[in-house]
Amino acid sequence: MYTTIFDCAESNVRSYCRHFPVTFSSASGAWMVDTDGRKYLDLLAGAGSLNYGHNNPLIVAPVIEYLNGSGIVQSLDLHTVAKAEFLQAFSDSILAPRGLTYKIQFTGPTGTNAVEAALKLARKITGRTNVVAFTNGYHGMSLGALALTSNPVKRAGAGVALTNVTFLPYDGYFGPSVDVCDYIEAMLTSPGSGIDRPAAVIVELVQGEGGLAAARMSWIERIAGLCREIGALLIVDDIQAGCGRTGSFFSFEGSAVQPDMVVLSKSLSGLGAPLSVVLIRPDLDIWSPGEHNGTFRGNNLAFVGATAAIRCYWTNGDFARSVQEHANVLTRELTAIADSTDGEASVVGRGLITGLSFRSVALADQISKRLFENGVIAETCGVHDHVVKLLPPLTISSTDLSFAIDTLREVVASTLGRPAQVDAA
């Protein structure tokens, strides 16, 4: 019905719609509905920007009330009631219980804007230009963030040299028997390594687009110690792995690490509206007024949604425990599915940012397509698109999660030409 207008009017750069070629008309919770009335369980969740599901009434209702009351929508960085309430809620329910005292910088609307701001500030603070990033990392598509991104297809679109970044091996890059920290330490501390001392080290604790590799807490603690030793700032990119995705609000919780900066976006607004921030250690907040800005850093609808999400889900530990319970179920069932493949698949990720890594790229693509045919939306990721990635809403019901698992089990078995295994439970 609408396909012609997309083909005629929209740029060739579109991608997700090529993998899931229907036209969607509505959505609620974990489900999307196309123009033919068919329902799909959404395990893409806006690439992690819909942690609380589609049109969550607990979040949407305050936003509608705000609009009906003539609330300010766009405010640049002017003071507004909506911003004040968000700052108070975030400080009281997210930062204070975790012993964190970050200043909050509002950047442009997307995650890559937050990354750019963090890089600029790190270079201003240290007077250095080099930044360390990691193999298979992804941090955005604007030039500074793209320089930190390892995917060659993404990098090729830059059209210019991507410089002032050194890539080092992520935890487990050479297999479980190799401690890459020994190599990293030697390269960053040896005067003969040829690597300039970095302004910052930026890292995802779960590599959302890079194949769902998950760093060990002991590894990130050692990286943090090395940063202190060489005078580099540690930036944790929690754009996709944050806001509860790993079972705690921040992905680094459970470690002894308190990053110098944290970048957040995607699900921060609660309802899928654009909102990005940099959390900055107070003594590092040396910006001059207006030194970094952006027109759309005052999205008050996002402030209202974010405040509602925090008040509904993060004032105590109940929600985090429910996310972890779902994650335990999903990990157990994925392990059973992987075991049934005779080494064709393995479980990757952490919390509810997880999936199956396949030895065959073609197999991962087939499974994603067959899932879609069976009413489940799940993308592939990794430098070779060899991982079937599962990002269910954190609010997903046990019934819907079981449907996702059962469908995946049947699709994997049929694709491999094997009988489906019974539920691991």
XYZ file of C-alpha atoms in Angstrom:
425
model
C 0.000 0.000 0.000
C 2.731 2.481 1.005
C 5.815 0.751 -0.423
C 5.957 2.870 -3.574
C 6.377 6.153 -1.708
C 9.290 4.799 0.295
C 11.043 3.540 -2.833
C 10.427 6.788 -4.696
C 11.006 9.378 -1.991
C 13.319 7.941 0.668
C 17.101 7.686 0.399
C 18.807 4.400 -0.416
C 20.548 4.632 2.964
C 17.561 3.103 4.765
C 18.403 -0.300 6.226
C 16.124 -1.811 8.899
C 13.131 -1.644 6.573
C 14.969 -3.818 4.073
C 15.293 -6.580 6.668
C 11.716 -6.244 7.900
C 9.792 -5.219 4.736
C 6.321 -4.391 6.001
C 4.663 -1.091 6.893
C 3.873 -0.753 10.584
C 0.833 1.158 11.751
C 0.695 0.857 15.545
C 2.494 -0.581 18.542
C 1.893 -1.355 22.186
C 4.167 -2.917 24.765
C 6.333 -5.559 23.096
C 4.196 -5.777 19.950
C 4.040 -3.959 16.615
C 1.184 -4.227 14.105
C 1.496 -3.836 10.339
C -1.047 -2.382 7.915
C -2.454 -5.868 7.261
C -3.171 -6.308 10.964
C -0.407 -8.835 11.588
C 1.325 -8.650 14.970
C 5.075 -8.942 15.518
C 6.915 -9.414 18.811
C 9.529 -6.666 18.794
C 12.955 -7.852 19.951
C 14.624 -4.939 18.177
C 13.033 -2.338 20.467
C 14.221 0.654 18.481
C 17.822 -0.630 18.643
C 17.536 -0.450 22.419
C 15.705 2.876 22.605
C 12.437 1.304 23.830
C 13.463 -0.436 27.041
C 10.007 0.202 28.504
C 8.142 -0.960 25.403
C 6.044 0.895 22.852
C 3.623 3.536 24.134
C 4.012 2.559 27.765
C 0.938 4.185 29.397
C 2.847 4.956 32.599
C 5.216 7.114 30.552
C 3.011 8.364 27.719
C 0.198 9.626 29.981
C 2.359 12.255 31.752
C 3.691 13.405 28.380
C 0.151 13.834 26.995
C -0.896 15.661 30.167
C 2.127 17.936 29.798
C 1.225 18.772 26.197
C -2.424 19.355 27.043
C -1.281 21.777 29.739
C 0.668 23.880 27.214
C 4.001 22.637 28.524
C 7.121 23.972 26.833
C 8.376 21.565 24.165
C 11.679 23.133 23.035
C 13.751 25.288 25.348
C 17.413 25.185 24.237
C 19.151 25.179 27.643
C 16.704 27.548 29.350
C 15.486 26.520 32.780
C 12.142 24.727 32.682
C 10.055 22.863 35.228
C 10.312 19.689 33.121
C 14.108 19.818 33.130
C 14.257 20.568 36.850
C 12.058 17.569 37.644
C 14.180 15.287 35.486
C 17.426 16.492 37.078
C 15.949 15.983 40.546
C 14.613 12.508 39.767
C 17.848 11.394 38.114
C 19.949 12.733 40.975
C 17.731 11.253 43.705
C 16.912 7.843 42.220
C 19.817 7.042 39.906
C 22.950 8.844 41.050
C 22.627 9.193 44.824
C 21.779 5.525 45.614
C 24.892 4.500 43.670
C 27.171 7.016 45.356
C 27.630 8.976 42.118
C 27.881 12.757 41.947
C 28.086 13.437 38.222
C 27.216 16.749 36.636
C 24.775 16.284 33.742
C 25.462 17.834 30.341
C 22.618 17.855 27.807
C 23.972 17.479 24.283
C 22.316 17.184 20.883
C 19.551 14.594 20.577
C 21.451 11.414 19.662
C 24.066 9.191 21.213
C 26.756 10.226 18.771
C 26.290 13.858 19.936
C 27.027 12.775 23.499
C 30.135 10.895 22.374
C 31.381 13.939 20.462
C 30.923 16.140 23.527
C 32.750 13.679 25.776
C 35.678 13.467 23.357
C 35.921 17.228 23.067
C 35.892 17.657 26.844
C 38.479 14.909 27.409
C 40.831 16.542 24.932
C 40.273 19.967 26.495
C 41.016 18.619 29.994
C 44.155 16.660 29.143
C 45.580 18.651 26.243
C 46.025 15.364 24.398
C 44.510 14.352 21.064
C 44.703 10.552 20.917
C 41.820 8.393 22.161
C 41.856 4.631 22.736
C 38.926 2.595 21.462
C 38.485 -1.152 21.142
C 38.130 -3.790 18.483
C 34.521 -4.326 17.349
C 33.406 -1.176 19.142
C 30.637 1.107 17.880
C 30.148 4.672 19.112
C 28.238 6.537 16.409
C 28.289 7.861 12.863
C 29.413 11.496 13.146
C 33.099 11.857 12.316
C 34.578 11.929 15.813
C 32.465 9.022 17.010
C 32.946 7.181 13.722
C 36.706 7.376 14.198
C 36.158 5.275 17.344
C 33.990 2.764 15.466
C 35.782 -0.293 14.086
C 33.268 -1.552 11.506
C 34.906 -1.097 8.076
C 31.602 -0.636 6.254
C 30.595 2.204 8.578
C 34.057 3.780 8.412
C 34.072 3.694 4.611
C 31.206 6.177 4.519
C 33.272 8.926 6.148
C 34.944 10.126 2.962
C 37.875 11.525 4.959
C 40.660 10.115 7.101
C 39.518 9.040 10.575
C 42.400 9.898 12.871
C 43.559 10.459 16.457
C 42.324 7.033 17.593
C 44.247 3.914 18.572
C 42.394 0.593 18.540
C 43.349 -2.005 21.132
C 41.938 -5.523 21.707
C 38.694 -5.868 23.649
C 38.384 -8.407 26.441
C 38.457 -11.904 24.919
C 39.433 -10.715 21.443
C 42.154 -13.367 21.177
C 40.140 -16.021 22.980
C 39.568 -16.822 26.660
C 43.141 -17.933 27.315
C 44.731 -14.563 26.456
C 44.637 -11.662 28.923
C 44.689 -8.701 26.573
C 45.254 -6.330 29.497
C 48.917 -7.376 29.549
C 49.240 -6.271 25.927
C 47.241 -3.076 26.478
C 49.320 -2.117 29.496
C 52.565 -2.667 27.599
C 51.389 -0.638 24.610
C 50.163 2.300 26.699
C 53.042 2.483 29.171
C 56.078 1.527 27.073
C 57.893 4.552 25.600
C 58.735 2.514 22.500
C 55.205 1.406 21.596
C 54.607 4.308 19.221
C 51.242 5.097 20.815
C 50.687 8.645 22.029
C 49.355 8.920 25.560
C 45.581 9.113 25.164
C 43.219 11.788 26.401
C 40.639 9.087 27.068
C 39.772 5.433 26.797
C 36.193 4.796 25.642
C 34.559 1.418 26.100
C 31.216 -0.406 25.954
C 30.862 -3.074 28.619
C 28.617 -4.945 26.190
C 29.332 -4.240 22.528
C 25.820 -3.627 21.275
C 26.519 -3.431 17.536
C 29.868 -5.221 17.528
C 28.635 -8.747 18.251
C 27.549 -8.604 21.936
C 30.938 -9.332 23.459
C 30.654 -8.632 27.198
C 33.638 -7.479 29.226
C 34.453 -9.077 32.557
C 34.301 -6.784 35.574
C 37.889 -7.663 36.438
C 38.941 -6.501 32.964
C 37.237 -3.121 33.153
C 38.628 -2.608 36.661
C 42.126 -3.156 35.324
C 41.480 -0.793 32.408
C 40.261 1.845 34.885
C 43.429 1.424 36.938
C 45.558 1.787 33.832
C 43.703 4.989 32.916
C 44.551 6.454 36.310
C 48.191 5.433 35.885
C 48.632 7.162 32.512
C 46.389 10.152 33.206
C 43.687 9.226 30.696
C 39.973 9.651 31.333
C 37.715 6.591 31.294
C 34.518 7.067 29.277
C 31.886 4.339 29.474
C 29.538 4.271 26.497
C 26.249 3.128 28.031
C 24.113 4.325 25.128
C 22.760 0.852 24.358
C 23.823 -1.194 27.397
C 22.610 1.377 29.940
C 19.197 2.340 31.348
C 18.684 -1.140 32.798
C 19.548 -3.245 29.758
C 22.139 -5.373 31.600
C 19.973 -5.781 34.712
C 21.260 -2.687 36.511
C 20.816 0.920 35.444
C 24.495 1.253 34.471
C 26.442 -1.578 32.873
C 29.432 -0.990 35.165
C 27.483 -1.628 38.367
C 28.890 -4.619 40.212
C 32.446 -3.459 39.548
C 34.649 -1.093 41.540
C 34.721 1.312 38.592
C 33.353 4.846 38.632
C 34.004 6.217 35.134
C 35.177 9.777 34.645
C 32.369 10.213 32.125
C 29.355 8.189 31.052
C 27.404 8.756 27.832
C 23.700 7.888 27.849
C 20.986 8.090 25.208
C 18.538 5.664 23.512
C 16.124 4.616 26.313
C 16.876 7.529 28.623
C 13.687 9.394 27.632
C 11.533 6.375 28.432
C 9.300 6.675 25.366
C 11.705 6.701 22.426
C 12.056 10.488 22.167
C 15.606 11.758 21.532
C 17.587 12.585 24.672
C 21.338 12.319 25.239
C 23.562 13.307 28.124
C 27.139 13.159 29.271
C 27.636 12.446 32.953
C 30.784 14.254 34.049
C 32.860 13.935 37.209
C 32.299 17.334 38.877
C 35.944 18.418 38.895
C 36.158 17.730 35.155
C 33.268 20.042 34.253
C 35.501 22.826 32.924
C 33.311 23.883 30.005
C 32.939 27.616 29.404
C 29.319 28.720 28.879
C 28.271 27.945 25.300
C 31.550 26.205 24.465
C 29.570 23.167 23.371
C 25.898 23.438 22.489
C 23.128 22.146 20.242
C 19.654 23.417 19.379
C 17.786 20.287 20.421
C 19.327 19.753 23.858
C 16.142 21.068 25.480
C 13.631 18.342 24.539
C 11.113 18.789 27.335
C 8.890 15.925 26.177
C 11.904 13.678 26.670
C 12.486 15.176 30.131
C 8.896 14.393 31.122
C 9.125 10.847 29.763
C 12.471 10.226 31.441
C 11.174 11.483 34.790
C 8.132 9.203 34.521
C 10.329 6.205 33.675
C 12.579 6.843 36.652
C 9.687 7.315 39.081
C 7.852 4.240 37.791
C 10.763 1.831 37.572
C 13.872 3.010 39.426
C 12.868 4.245 42.891
C 13.658 0.833 44.381
C 15.262 -2.430 43.258
C 12.103 -4.286 42.189
C 12.367 -3.510 38.478
C 16.057 -4.393 38.283
C 15.313 -7.722 39.958
C 12.551 -8.489 37.451
C 14.874 -7.661 34.549
C 17.489 -9.988 35.995
C 14.922 -12.762 36.410
C 13.936 -12.473 32.749
C 17.623 -12.371 31.802
C 18.314 -15.564 33.755
C 15.472 -17.336 31.942
C 16.615 -16.092 28.557
C 20.251 -17.056 29.152
C 19.271 -20.526 30.329
C 17.075 -21.130 27.288
C 19.604 -19.694 24.845
C 22.240 -21.980 26.332
C 19.976 -24.981 25.748
C 19.375 -23.884 22.143
C 23.103 -23.361 21.559
C 23.894 -26.779 23.047
C 21.495 -28.353 20.549
C 23.435 -26.956 17.573
C 26.588 -29.084 18.045
C 28.853 -26.063 18.155
C 27.149 -24.014 15.434
C 26.030 -21.385 17.957
C 27.143 -19.879 21.255
C 25.501 -17.479 23.709
C 26.800 -13.905 23.824
C 25.891 -10.738 25.708
C 24.676 -10.012 29.216
C 21.301 -9.297 30.798
C 18.643 -8.526 28.197
C 21.171 -7.532 25.553
C 22.003 -11.016 24.420
C 21.734 -13.457 21.562
C 23.274 -16.318 19.615
C 26.557 -16.047 17.745
C 26.720 -18.389 14.729
C 29.809 -19.708 12.994
C 28.003 -19.179 9.683
C 26.989 -15.664 8.664
C 24.411 -17.103 6.292
C 22.834 -19.051 9.140
C 22.332 -15.955 11.288
C 20.697 -14.123 8.386
C 18.399 -17.057 7.623
C 17.307 -17.307 11.240
C 16.563 -13.572 11.448
C 14.451 -13.812 8.287
C 12.591 -16.910 9.492
C 11.912 -15.327 12.855
C 10.300 -12.420 11.040
C 8.192 -14.823 8.986
C 7.038 -16.299 12.297
C 6.157 -12.953 13.854
C 9.355 -12.059 15.733
C 11.590 -9.080 14.880
C 15.256 -9.694 15.736
C 18.185 -8.112 13.920
C 21.693 -9.409 13.304
C 24.836 -7.655 14.504
C 28.597 -8.064 14.595
C 31.188 -7.123 12.002
C 30.049 -10.114 9.918
C 26.359 -9.907 10.964
C 26.839 -13.352 12.480
C 24.916 -12.714 15.726
C 21.147 -12.942 16.122
C 20.563 -10.170 18.629
C 17.737 -10.125 21.173
C 16.719 -6.804 22.741
C 13.309 -7.435 24.285
C 11.661 -4.578 26.159
C 12.709 -4.783 29.793
C 9.011 -4.771 30.636
C 8.260 -7.863 28.521
C 5.821 -10.332 30.078
C 6.814 -13.901 30.876
C 4.257 -15.078 28.307
C 5.748 -12.959 25.543
C 9.278 -13.971 26.508
C 8.266 -17.631 26.314
C 6.802 -17.024 22.852
C 10.079 -15.473 21.724
C 12.117 -18.370 23.101
C 9.825 -21.044 21.670
C 9.840 -19.395 18.240
C 13.620 -19.044 18.258
C 14.051 -22.672 19.321
C 11.809 -23.904 16.495
C 13.405 -21.642 13.892
C 16.957 -22.652 14.825
C 16.013 -26.334 14.743
C 14.223 -26.104 11.396
C 17.010 -24.038 9.843
C 19.570 -26.627 10.920
C 17.280 -29.480 9.903
C 17.018 -30.879 13.419
C 14.125 -31.600 15.786
C 13.343 -28.794 18.218
C 14.488 -29.406 21.790
C 12.018 -29.312 24.636
C 11.915 -26.337 26.989
C 15.021 -26.364 29.209
C 12.840 -25.593 32.215
